[in-house]
PDB file of C-alpha atoms in Angstrom:
ATOM      1  CA  GLU A  30     -93.954  96.083-228.176  1.00  0.00           C
ATOM      2  CA  ILE A  31     -93.666  99.216-230.345  1.00  0.00           C
ATOM      3  CA  ASP A  32     -90.626 100.977-228.856  1.00  0.00           C
ATOM      4  CA  PRO A  33     -88.001 101.137-231.649  1.00  0.00           C
ATOM      5  CA  ARG A  34     -85.236 101.369-229.050  1.00  0.00           C
ATOM      6  CA  VAL A  35     -85.872  97.851-227.746  1.00  0.00           C
ATOM      7  CA  PRO A  36     -84.156  95.073-229.775  1.00  0.00           C
ATOM      8  CA  TYR A  37     -86.508  92.600-231.454  1.00  0.00           C
ATOM      9  CA  ALA A  38     -85.171  89.612-229.492  1.00  0.00           C
ATOM     10  CA  LYS A  39     -85.902  91.371-226.200  1.00  0.00           C
ATOM     11  CA  LYS A  40     -89.362  92.451-227.373  1.00  0.00           C
ATOM     12  CA  ASN A  41     -90.164  88.890-228.432  1.00  0.00           C
ATOM     13  CA  GLU A  42     -89.067  87.563-225.046  1.00  0.00           C
ATOM     14  CA  LEU A  43     -91.136  90.116-223.129  1.00  0.00           C
ATOM     15  CA  MET A  44     -94.223  89.626-225.307  1.00  0.00           C
ATOM     16  CA  GLU A  45     -94.072  85.854-224.853  1.00  0.00           C
ATOM     17  CA  GLU A  46     -93.824  86.321-221.086  1.00  0.00           C
ATOM     18  CA  TRP A  47     -96.714  88.810-221.046  1.00  0.00           C
ATOM     19  CA  VAL A  48     -99.056  86.593-223.073  1.00  0.00           C
ATOM     20  CA  PHE A  49     -98.087  83.515-221.027  1.00  0.00           C
ATOM     21  CA  LEU A  50     -98.892  85.306-217.754  1.00  0.00           C
ATOM     22  CA  SER A  51    -102.144  86.687-219.191  1.00  0.00           C
ATOM     23  CA  GLN A  52    -103.250  83.228-220.255  1.00  0.00           C
ATOM     24  CA  LYS A  53    -102.269  81.791-216.881  1.00  0.00           C
ATOM     25  CA  LEU A  54    -104.347  84.457-215.138  1.00  0.00           C
ATOM     26  CA  ILE A  55    -107.391  83.516-217.220  1.00  0.00           C
ATOM     27  CA  ALA A  56    -106.877  79.824-216.430  1.00  0.00           C
ATOM     28  CA  ASP A  57    -106.372  80.544-212.719  1.00  0.00           C
ATOM     29  CA  TRP A  58    -109.730  82.337-212.592  1.00  0.00           C
ATOM     30  CA  ARG A  59    -111.319  79.081-213.791  1.00  0.00           C
ATOM     31  CA  PHE A  60    -113.754  80.668-216.187  1.00  0.00           C
ATOM     32  CA  SER A  61    -116.101  78.338-217.986  1.00  0.00           C
ATOM     33  CA  LEU A  62    -116.802  78.311-221.703  1.00  0.00           C
ATOM     34  CA  GLU A  63    -120.329  79.355-220.765  1.00  0.00           C
ATOM     35  CA  ASP A  64    -118.888  82.409-218.963  1.00  0.00           C
ATOM     36  CA  THR A  65    -116.955  83.486-222.046  1.00  0.00           C
ATOM     37  CA  ALA A  66    -120.106  83.189-224.149  1.00  0.00           C
ATOM     38  CA  LYS A  67    -121.951  85.454-221.684  1.00  0.00           C
ATOM     39  CA  ILE A  68    -119.117  87.988-221.793  1.00  0.00           C
ATOM     40  CA  LEU A  69    -119.308  88.118-225.567  1.00  0.00           C
ATOM     41  CA  ASP A  70    -123.091  88.435-225.531  1.00  0.00           C
ATOM     42  CA  SER A  71    -123.013  91.359-223.130  1.00  0.00           C
ATOM     43  CA  ALA A  72    -120.026  93.210-224.613  1.00  0.00           C
ATOM     44  CA  PRO A  73    -120.634  96.204-226.898  1.00  0.00           C
ATOM     45  CA  ILE A  74    -118.622  95.101-229.923  1.00  0.00           C
ATOM     46  CA  PHE A  75    -118.055  97.324-232.911  1.00  0.00           C
ATOM     47  CA  LEU A  76    -116.207  96.304-236.047  1.00  0.00           C
ATOM     48  CA  ARG A  77    -115.001  98.464-238.885  1.00  0.00           C
ATOM     49  CA  ALA A  78    -117.617  99.406-241.420  1.00  0.00           C
ATOM     50  CA  GLY A  79    -117.520  97.139-244.436  1.00  0.00           C
ATOM     51  CA  VAL A  80    -115.871  94.140-242.753  1.00  0.00           C
ATOM     52  CA  ALA A  81    -118.834  91.805-243.273  1.00  0.00           C
ATOM     53  CA  GLU A  82    -119.201  92.895-246.907  1.00  0.00           C
ATOM     54  CA  ALA A  83    -115.500  92.362-247.614  1.00  0.00           C
ATOM     55  CA  PHE A  84    -115.456  88.910-246.025  1.00  0.00           C
ATOM     56  CA  SER A  85    -118.678  87.881-247.734  1.00  0.00           C
ATOM     57  CA  TYR A  86    -117.350  88.949-251.122  1.00  0.00           C
ATOM     58  CA  ALA A  87    -114.049  87.133-250.601  1.00  0.00           C
ATOM     59  CA  LEU A  88    -115.759  83.911-249.579  1.00  0.00           C
ATOM     60  CA  SER A  89    -118.236  84.145-252.456  1.00  0.00           C
ATOM     61  CA  LYS A  90    -115.268  84.229-254.849  1.00  0.00           C
ATOM     62  CA  ASP A  91    -113.617  81.158-253.291  1.00  0.00           C
ATOM     63  CA  ILE A  92    -110.793  83.181-251.746  1.00  0.00           C
ATOM     64  CA  ASP A  93    -108.932  81.636-248.817  1.00  0.00           C
ATOM     65  CA  VAL A  94    -109.089  83.879-245.739  1.00  0.00           C
ATOM     66  CA  TYR A  95    -106.632  83.515-242.862  1.00  0.00           C
ATOM     67  CA  ILE A  96    -107.282  85.459-239.665  1.00  0.00           C
ATOM     68  CA  ILE A  97    -104.105  85.544-237.581  1.00  0.00           C
ATOM     69  CA  SER A  98    -104.898  86.972-234.164  1.00  0.00           C
ATOM     70  CA  ALA A  99    -102.838  87.306-230.993  1.00  0.00           C
ATOM     71  CA  GLY A 100    -106.096  87.454-229.056  1.00  0.00           C
ATOM     72  CA  ILE A 101    -108.265  84.567-227.875  1.00  0.00           C
ATOM     73  CA  GLY A 102    -109.239  82.356-230.792  1.00  0.00           C
ATOM     74  CA  ASP A 103    -112.453  81.099-229.202  1.00  0.00           C
ATOM     75  CA  MET A 104    -113.680  84.679-228.861  1.00  0.00           C
ATOM     76  CA  VAL A 105    -112.645  85.566-232.403  1.00  0.00           C
ATOM     77  CA  THR A 106    -114.527  82.539-233.729  1.00  0.00           C
ATOM     78  CA  ALA A 107    -117.645  83.335-231.698  1.00  0.00           C
ATOM     79  CA  LEU A 108    -117.499  86.953-232.800  1.00  0.00           C
ATOM     80  CA  LEU A 109    -117.416  85.986-236.464  1.00  0.00           C
ATOM     81  CA  ASP A 110    -120.332  83.631-235.941  1.00  0.00           C
ATOM     82  CA  LYS A 111    -122.371  86.199-234.024  1.00  0.00           C
ATOM     83  CA  VAL A 112    -121.601  89.560-235.600  1.00  0.00           C
ATOM     84  CA  LEU A 113    -120.555  88.800-239.149  1.00  0.00           C
ATOM     85  CA  ASN A 114    -122.434  85.584-239.801  1.00  0.00           C
ATOM     86  CA  VAL A 115    -120.186  84.907-242.790  1.00  0.00           C
ATOM     87  CA  ARG A 116    -117.770  82.292-241.504  1.00  0.00           C
ATOM     88  CA  ASN A 117    -116.943  79.428-243.828  1.00  0.00           C
ATOM     89  CA  GLU A 118    -114.823  76.809-242.064  1.00  0.00           C
ATOM     90  CA  GLU A 119    -113.475  75.423-245.325  1.00  0.00           C
ATOM     91  CA  LYS A 120    -112.284  78.780-246.674  1.00  0.00           C
ATOM     92  CA  MET A 121    -111.734  80.801-243.477  1.00  0.00           C
ATOM     93  CA  SER A 122    -108.992  79.649-241.100  1.00  0.00           C
ATOM     94  CA  ILE A 123    -108.348  81.198-237.694  1.00  0.00           C
ATOM     95  CA  VAL A 124    -104.825  81.030-236.262  1.00  0.00           C
ATOM     96  CA  SER A 125    -104.921  82.249-232.665  1.00  0.00           C
ATOM     97  CA  ASN A 126    -104.649  81.356-228.973  1.00  0.00           C
ATOM     98  CA  PHE A 127    -107.364  78.789-228.309  1.00  0.00           C
ATOM     99  CA  MET A 128    -108.494  77.801-224.833  1.00  0.00           C
ATOM    100  CA  HIS A 129    -108.475  74.261-223.462  1.00  0.00           C
ATOM    101  CA  ALA A 130    -111.338  73.220-221.180  1.00  0.00           C
ATOM    102  CA  ASP A 131    -111.815  70.156-219.020  1.00  0.00           C
ATOM    103  CA  GLU A 132    -114.812  67.825-219.194  1.00  0.00           C
ATOM    104  CA  SER A 133    -116.917  70.195-217.090  1.00  0.00           C
ATOM    105  CA  GLY A 134    -116.219  73.115-219.411  1.00  0.00           C
ATOM    106  CA  ILE A 135    -113.776  74.922-217.101  1.00  0.00           C
ATOM    107  CA  ILE A 136    -110.890  76.618-218.884  1.00  0.00           C
ATOM    108  CA  THR A 137    -107.662  75.098-217.589  1.00  0.00           C
ATOM    109  CA  SER A 138    -105.039  76.284-220.070  1.00  0.00           C
ATOM    110  CA  PHE A 139    -104.358  77.487-223.605  1.00  0.00           C
ATOM    111  CA  LYS A 140    -103.323  75.290-226.482  1.00  0.00           C
ATOM    112  CA  ALA A 141     -99.856  75.625-228.003  1.00  0.00           C
ATOM    113  CA  PRO A 142     -98.339  77.422-229.754  1.00  0.00           C
ATOM    114  CA  LEU A 143     -98.467  80.707-227.879  1.00  0.00           C
ATOM    115  CA  LEU A 144     -99.177  83.521-230.311  1.00  0.00           C
ATOM    116  CA  HIS A 145     -98.360  87.203-229.824  1.00  0.00           C
ATOM    117  CA  SER A 146     -97.976  90.244-232.050  1.00  0.00           C
ATOM    118  CA  LEU A 147     -94.344  89.568-232.930  1.00  0.00           C
ATOM    119  CA  ASN A 148     -94.328  85.855-233.778  1.00  0.00           C
ATOM    120  CA  LYS A 149     -97.289  85.500-236.140  1.00  0.00           C
ATOM    121  CA  SER A 150     -95.124  84.376-239.066  1.00  0.00           C
ATOM    122  CA  GLN A 151     -93.548  81.630-236.968  1.00  0.00           C
ATOM    123  CA  VAL A 152     -96.796  79.832-236.120  1.00  0.00           C
ATOM    124  CA  LEU A 153     -98.065  79.395-239.670  1.00  0.00           C
ATOM    125  CA  ASP A 154     -97.809  75.943-241.195  1.00  0.00           C
ATOM    126  CA  LYS A 155     -95.395  76.579-244.050  1.00  0.00           C
ATOM    127  CA  ALA A 156     -96.227  73.326-245.846  1.00  0.00           C
ATOM    128  CA  THR A 157     -99.963  74.033-245.764  1.00  0.00           C
ATOM    129  CA  MET A 158     -99.557  77.629-246.837  1.00  0.00           C
ATOM    130  CA  ALA A 159     -97.185  76.706-249.651  1.00  0.00           C
ATOM    131  CA  SER A 160     -99.717  74.247-251.056  1.00  0.00           C
ATOM    132  CA  LEU A 161    -102.275  77.005-251.476  1.00  0.00           C
ATOM    133  CA  ARG A 162    -102.465  79.940-253.859  1.00  0.00           C
ATOM    134  CA  THR A 163     -99.436  82.153-254.090  1.00  0.00           C
ATOM    135  CA  ASN A 164    -100.918  85.655-254.491  1.00  0.00           C
ATOM    136  CA  THR A 165    -101.794  87.461-251.271  1.00  0.00           C
ATOM    137  CA  ILE A 166    -103.407  90.567-249.832  1.00  0.00           C
ATOM    138  CA  LEU A 167    -102.153  91.164-246.292  1.00  0.00           C
ATOM    139  CA  LEU A 168    -103.944  93.431-243.811  1.00  0.00           C
ATOM    140  CA  GLY A 169    -102.442  94.516-240.507  1.00  0.00           C
ATOM    141  CA  ASP A 170    -102.448  97.287-237.927  1.00  0.00           C
ATOM    142  CA  PHE A 171     -98.944  96.860-236.561  1.00  0.00           C
ATOM    143  CA  PRO A 172     -95.577  97.185-238.360  1.00  0.00           C
ATOM    144  CA  HIS A 173     -94.530  93.624-237.559  1.00  0.00           C
ATOM    145  CA  ASP A 174     -97.757  92.277-239.089  1.00  0.00           C
ATOM    146  CA  ILE A 175     -96.010  92.600-242.422  1.00  0.00           C
ATOM    147  CA  HIS A 176     -94.072  89.464-241.506  1.00  0.00           C
ATOM    148  CA  MET A 177     -97.250  87.346-241.477  1.00  0.00           C
ATOM    149  CA  ALA A 178     -96.455  86.629-245.132  1.00  0.00           C
ATOM    150  CA  ASP A 179     -92.862  85.493-244.519  1.00  0.00           C
ATOM    151  CA  GLN A 180     -93.778  81.795-244.637  1.00  0.00           C
ATOM    152  CA  VAL A 181     -96.322  82.127-247.408  1.00  0.00           C
ATOM    153  CA  GLY A 182     -94.098  82.321-250.472  1.00  0.00           C
ATOM    154  CA  SER A 183     -96.266  84.827-252.314  1.00  0.00           C
ATOM    155  CA  GLU A 184     -95.545  85.567-255.945  1.00  0.00           C
ATOM    156  CA  THR A 185     -97.500  88.817-255.588  1.00  0.00           C
ATOM    157  CA  LEU A 186     -98.112  90.580-252.291  1.00  0.00           C
ATOM    158  CA  LEU A 187    -100.221  93.693-251.650  1.00  0.00           C
ATOM    159  CA  THR A 188    -100.216  95.057-248.106  1.00  0.00           C
ATOM    160  CA  ILE A 189    -102.869  97.238-246.435  1.00  0.00           C
ATOM    161  CA  GLY A 190    -102.101  98.828-243.077  1.00  0.00           C
ATOM    162  CA  PHE A 191    -104.500 100.390-240.578  1.00  0.00           C
ATOM    163  CA  LEU A 192    -102.898 103.214-238.591  1.00  0.00           C
ATOM    164  CA  ASN A 193    -105.547 104.023-235.998  1.00  0.00           C
ATOM    165  CA  GLU A 194    -103.548 106.230-233.653  1.00  0.00           C
ATOM    166  CA  LYS A 195    -100.272 108.127-233.577  1.00  0.00           C
ATOM    167  CA  GLU A 196    -100.425 109.481-237.099  1.00  0.00           C
ATOM    168  CA  ASP A 197     -96.881 110.723-236.607  1.00  0.00           C
ATOM    169  CA  LEU A 198     -95.938 107.114-237.421  1.00  0.00           C
ATOM    170  CA  LEU A 199     -97.325 107.482-240.944  1.00  0.00           C
ATOM    171  CA  LYS A 200     -93.888 107.893-242.492  1.00  0.00           C
ATOM    172  CA  ASP A 201     -92.733 104.655-240.864  1.00  0.00           C
ATOM    173  CA  TYR A 202     -95.863 102.801-241.975  1.00  0.00           C
ATOM    174  CA  THR A 203     -95.232 103.768-245.603  1.00  0.00           C
ATOM    175  CA  LYS A 204     -92.040 101.705-245.385  1.00  0.00           C
ATOM    176  CA  TYR A 205     -94.100  98.588-244.700  1.00  0.00           C
ATOM    177  CA  TYR A 206     -97.511  98.969-246.323  1.00  0.00           C
ATOM    178  CA  ASP A 207     -98.617  99.709-249.881  1.00  0.00           C
ATOM    179  CA  VAL A 208    -101.984 101.069-248.685  1.00  0.00           C
ATOM    180  CA  ILE A 209    -102.497 102.929-245.410  1.00  0.00           C
ATOM    181  CA  ILE A 210    -105.899 103.670-243.854  1.00  0.00           C
ATOM    182  CA  LEU A 211    -106.144 106.249-241.065  1.00  0.00           C
ATOM    183  CA  ASN A 212    -108.719 107.141-238.399  1.00  0.00           C
ATOM    184  CA  ASP A 213    -110.384 103.729-238.058  1.00  0.00           C
ATOM    185  CA  GLY A 214    -111.218 103.809-241.748  1.00  0.00           C
ATOM    186  CA  ASN A 215    -113.518 101.255-243.309  1.00  0.00           C
ATOM    187  CA  PHE A 216    -112.906  98.112-245.365  1.00  0.00           C
ATOM    188  CA  ASP A 217    -114.317  99.550-248.600  1.00  0.00           C
ATOM    189  CA  ILE A 218    -110.921  99.617-250.278  1.00  0.00           C
ATOM    190  CA  LEU A 219    -110.551  95.850-249.814  1.00  0.00           C
ATOM    191  CA  THR A 220    -113.967  95.114-251.293  1.00  0.00           C
ATOM    192  CA  ARG A 221    -113.259  97.426-254.220  1.00  0.00           C
ATOM    193  CA  LEU A 222    -109.896  95.805-254.890  1.00  0.00           C
ATOM    194  CA  LEU A 223    -111.523  92.377-254.923  1.00  0.00           C
ATOM    195  CA  GLN A 224    -114.237  93.605-257.262  1.00  0.00           C
ATOM    196  CA  PHE A 225    -111.768  95.313-259.598  1.00  0.00           C
ATOM    197  CA  ILE A 226    -109.607  92.233-259.882  1.00  0.00           C
ATOM    198  CA  ASP A 227    -112.568  89.873-260.238  1.00  0.00           C
ATOM    199  CA  THR A 228    -114.128  91.923-263.050  1.00  0.00           C
ATOM    200  CA  LYS A 229    -110.788  92.584-264.797  1.00  0.00           C
ATOM    201  CA  GLU A 230    -111.444  96.304-264.557  1.00  0.00           C
ATOM    202  CA  VAL A 231    -108.284  97.317-262.727  1.00  0.00           C
ATOM    203  CA  ASP A 232    -106.923 100.691-263.818  1.00  0.00           C
ATOM    204  CA  GLU A 233    -103.161 100.173-263.828  1.00  0.00           C
ATOM    205  CA  THR A 234    -102.598 103.950-263.637  1.00  0.00           C
ATOM    206  CA  VAL A 235    -104.538 104.473-260.417  1.00  0.00           C
ATOM    207  CA  THR A 236    -102.475 106.039-257.651  1.00  0.00           C
ATOM    208  CA  GLN A 237    -105.291 107.167-255.380  1.00  0.00           C
ATOM    209  CA  VAL A 238    -108.275 105.056-254.304  1.00  0.00           C
ATOM    210  CA  ASP A 239    -111.282 106.853-252.855  1.00  0.00           C
ATOM    211  CA  THR A 240    -114.055 105.264-250.808  1.00  0.00           C
ATOM    212  CA  ASP A 241    -117.654 106.243-250.158  1.00  0.00           C
ATOM    213  CA  ASN A 242    -116.466 107.375-246.740  1.00  0.00           C
ATOM    214  CA  PRO A 243    -113.014 108.802-247.453  1.00  0.00           C
ATOM    215  CA  VAL A 244    -110.283 108.317-244.905  1.00  0.00           C
ATOM    216  CA  SER A 245    -107.607 110.880-244.218  1.00  0.00           C
ATOM    217  CA  TYR A 246    -104.991 109.123-246.285  1.00  0.00           C
ATOM    218  CA  THR A 247    -105.014 106.225-248.718  1.00  0.00           C
ATOM    219  CA  HIS A 248    -101.824 105.543-250.597  1.00  0.00           C
ATOM    220  CA  LEU A 249    -101.652 102.843-253.228  1.00  0.00           C
ATOM    221  CA  ARG A 250     -98.640 101.727-255.168  1.00  0.00           C
ATOM    222  CA  ALA A 251    -100.429 100.821-258.395  1.00  0.00           C
ATOM    223  CA  HIS A 252     -97.690  98.605-259.757  1.00  0.00           C
ATOM    224  CA  GLU A 253     -98.575  96.022-257.094  1.00  0.00           C
ATOM    225  CA  THR A 254    -102.171  95.557-258.296  1.00  0.00           C
ATOM    226  CA  GLY A 255    -101.910  92.622-260.681  1.00  0.00           C
ATOM    227  CA  ARG A 256    -105.190  91.277-262.055  1.00  0.00           C
ATOM    228  CA  ASN A 257    -104.590  87.813-260.609  1.00  0.00           C
ATOM    229  CA  LEU A 258    -103.608  89.176-257.233  1.00  0.00           C
ATOM    230  CA  VAL A 259    -106.457  88.206-254.976  1.00  0.00           C
ATOM    231  CA  CYS A 260    -106.256  84.578-254.050  1.00  0.00           C
ATOM    232  CA  ARG A 261    -105.634  84.670-250.320  1.00  0.00           C
ATOM    233  CA  LEU A 262    -106.163  87.114-247.474  1.00  0.00           C
ATOM    234  CA  LEU A 263    -104.021  87.361-244.357  1.00  0.00           C
ATOM    235  CA  LEU A 264    -105.423  89.485-241.530  1.00  0.00           C
TER     236      LEU A 264
END
């Protein structure tokens, strides 16, 4: 998945096989939707500090939020409902791998298309995305996440990357992302960007953005921060 020596086509093939087999294993175990709800209730789940505040602010300003996850969409949806309590079905769309259950609630398969870390751009509905706003903030934690915006047609694109491990990859991440957050840093920078743009108080000369809980490294290319930037979020 992350080995630079493996060609993209081969990675894509192997990732598709891995996700397919993982989904088949889940279906073969014949979990019920009730079982998955119990798993979520009992699991110790921790999200980054500031996530709920950032999402709440975005939704309060009528910003379209797209969560593109290679995980299990049903769990992502339940997590947002339970932990964040900020989901707005009209403004927040979840693109992920959703389970299919039979009439008795037993999970029998996953709905197409199969989504993994390397094909996120391919599963977005280009026509739908193109009909929406054309300025985007993209957040990702993997180099290939940058391609989530390939089908969007953004006039302005600002990218924020989360590098949680292997800080020796920082130099490579700077090739992809305008802003890089290290050490499981919080979402404060996103909320502040939204606030700055909303209040028209963006300092065009800013090259460093601090947070209340500073991360090891935050790099911002200021020329990307147009005042009308924030109209859509891709995560």
